[in-house]
mmCIF file of C-alpha atoms in Angstrom:
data_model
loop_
_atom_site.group_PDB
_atom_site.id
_atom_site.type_symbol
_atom_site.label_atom_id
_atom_site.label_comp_id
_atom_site.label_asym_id
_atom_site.label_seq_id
_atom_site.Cartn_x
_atom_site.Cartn_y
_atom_site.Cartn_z
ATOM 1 C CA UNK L 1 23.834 -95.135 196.667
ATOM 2 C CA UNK L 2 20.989 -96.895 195.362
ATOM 3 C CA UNK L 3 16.768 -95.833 195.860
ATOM 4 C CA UNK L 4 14.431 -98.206 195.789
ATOM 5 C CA UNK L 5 11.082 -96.747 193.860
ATOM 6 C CA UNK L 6 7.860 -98.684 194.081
ATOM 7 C CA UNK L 7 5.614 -97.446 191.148
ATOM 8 C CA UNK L 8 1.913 -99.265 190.439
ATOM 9 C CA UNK L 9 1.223 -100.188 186.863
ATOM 10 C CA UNK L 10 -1.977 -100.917 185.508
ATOM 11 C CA UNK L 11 -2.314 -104.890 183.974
ATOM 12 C CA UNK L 12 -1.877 -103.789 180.033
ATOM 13 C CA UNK L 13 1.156 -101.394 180.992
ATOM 14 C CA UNK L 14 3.292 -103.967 183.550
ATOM 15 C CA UNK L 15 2.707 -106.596 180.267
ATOM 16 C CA UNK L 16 3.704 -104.226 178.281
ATOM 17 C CA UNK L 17 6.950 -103.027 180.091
ATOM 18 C CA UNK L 18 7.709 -106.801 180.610
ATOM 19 C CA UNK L 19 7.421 -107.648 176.720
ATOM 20 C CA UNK L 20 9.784 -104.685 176.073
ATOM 21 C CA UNK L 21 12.486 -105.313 178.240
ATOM 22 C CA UNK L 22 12.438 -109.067 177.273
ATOM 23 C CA UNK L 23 12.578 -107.614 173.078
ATOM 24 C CA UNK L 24 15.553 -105.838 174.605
ATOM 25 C CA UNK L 25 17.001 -108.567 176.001
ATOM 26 C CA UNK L 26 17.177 -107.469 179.697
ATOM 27 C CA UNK L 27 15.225 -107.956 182.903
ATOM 28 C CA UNK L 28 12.724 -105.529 183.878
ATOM 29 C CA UNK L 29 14.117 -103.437 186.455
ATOM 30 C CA UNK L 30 17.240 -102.575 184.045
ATOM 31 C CA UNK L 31 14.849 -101.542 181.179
ATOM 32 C CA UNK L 32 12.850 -98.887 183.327
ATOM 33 C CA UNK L 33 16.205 -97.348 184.370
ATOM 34 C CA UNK L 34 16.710 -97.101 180.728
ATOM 35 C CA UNK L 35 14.058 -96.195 180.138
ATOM 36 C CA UNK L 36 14.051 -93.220 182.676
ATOM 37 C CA UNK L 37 17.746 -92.200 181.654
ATOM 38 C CA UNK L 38 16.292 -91.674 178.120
ATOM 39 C CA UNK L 39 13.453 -89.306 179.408
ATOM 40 C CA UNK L 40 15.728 -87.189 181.350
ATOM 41 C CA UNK L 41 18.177 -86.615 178.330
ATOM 42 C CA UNK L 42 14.879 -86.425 175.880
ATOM 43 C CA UNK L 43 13.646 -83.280 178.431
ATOM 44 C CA UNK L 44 16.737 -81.532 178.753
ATOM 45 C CA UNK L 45 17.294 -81.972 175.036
ATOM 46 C CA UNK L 46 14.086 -80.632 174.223
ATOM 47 C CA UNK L 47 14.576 -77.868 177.119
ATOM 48 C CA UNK L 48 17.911 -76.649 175.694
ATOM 49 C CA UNK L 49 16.251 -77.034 171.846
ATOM 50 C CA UNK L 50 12.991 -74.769 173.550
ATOM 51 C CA UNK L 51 15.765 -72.130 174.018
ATOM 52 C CA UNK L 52 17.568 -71.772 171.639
ATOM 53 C CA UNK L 53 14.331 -71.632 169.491
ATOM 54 C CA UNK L 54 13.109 -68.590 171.490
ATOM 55 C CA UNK L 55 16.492 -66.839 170.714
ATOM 56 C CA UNK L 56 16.247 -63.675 168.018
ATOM 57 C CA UNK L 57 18.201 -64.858 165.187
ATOM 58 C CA UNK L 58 21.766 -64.085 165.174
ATOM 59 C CA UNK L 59 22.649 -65.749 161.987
ATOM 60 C CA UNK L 60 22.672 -65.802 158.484
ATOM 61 C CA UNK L 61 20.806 -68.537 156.752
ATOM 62 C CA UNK L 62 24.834 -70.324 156.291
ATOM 63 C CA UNK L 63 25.719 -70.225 159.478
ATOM 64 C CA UNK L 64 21.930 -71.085 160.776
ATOM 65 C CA UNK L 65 22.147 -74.595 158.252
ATOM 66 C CA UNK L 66 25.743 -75.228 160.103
ATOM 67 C CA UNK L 67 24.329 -74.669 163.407
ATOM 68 C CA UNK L 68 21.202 -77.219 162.571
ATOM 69 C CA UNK L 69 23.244 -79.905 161.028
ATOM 70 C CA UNK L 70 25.487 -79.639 164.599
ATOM 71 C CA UNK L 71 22.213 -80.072 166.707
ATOM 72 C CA UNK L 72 21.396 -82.956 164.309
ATOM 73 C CA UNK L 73 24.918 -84.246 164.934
ATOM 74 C CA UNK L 74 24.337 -84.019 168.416
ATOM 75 C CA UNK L 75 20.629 -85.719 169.214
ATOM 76 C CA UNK L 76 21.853 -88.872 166.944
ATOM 77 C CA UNK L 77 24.726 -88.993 169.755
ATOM 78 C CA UNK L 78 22.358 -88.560 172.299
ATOM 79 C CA UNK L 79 20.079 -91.065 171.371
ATOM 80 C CA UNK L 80 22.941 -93.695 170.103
ATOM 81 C CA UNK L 81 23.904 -93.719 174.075
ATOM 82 C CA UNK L 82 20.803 -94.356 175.048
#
């Protein structure tokens, strides 16, 4: 099922949107559902990060450098997808 979404861009913005999906090589319409994919896994990732950062620490500082270099791991595959 497909929604159709009319949304009202000032001048500067619509040229700007247009130059960017052209850059990327698509038409319009396919770069702002990029574009929106990309912002909903951006705020969940930052949600889930949010989190975890209010957590008490539960590890040493070995196990804490493991569990950063994972979330590293992680937002690089994220944003690769993208």
């Amino acid at each position: 099922m497909t929604v159709q979404i009319a949304i009202r861009l000032d001048d500067a913005l619509a040229e700007n949107a247009r130059a960017a999906a052209a850059a990327a090589g698509t038409n319009l319409s396919e770069w702002v559902r990029s574009a929106i994919r990309h912002q909903a896994a951006l705020a969940v990732a930052l949600r889930a990060r949010a989190e975890e950062d209010a957590r008490e620490p539960v590890y040493n500082d070995e196990q804490e450098a493991a569990l950063m270099a994972a979330r590293h791991r992680r937002a690089l595959a994220t944003l690769d997808h993208q």
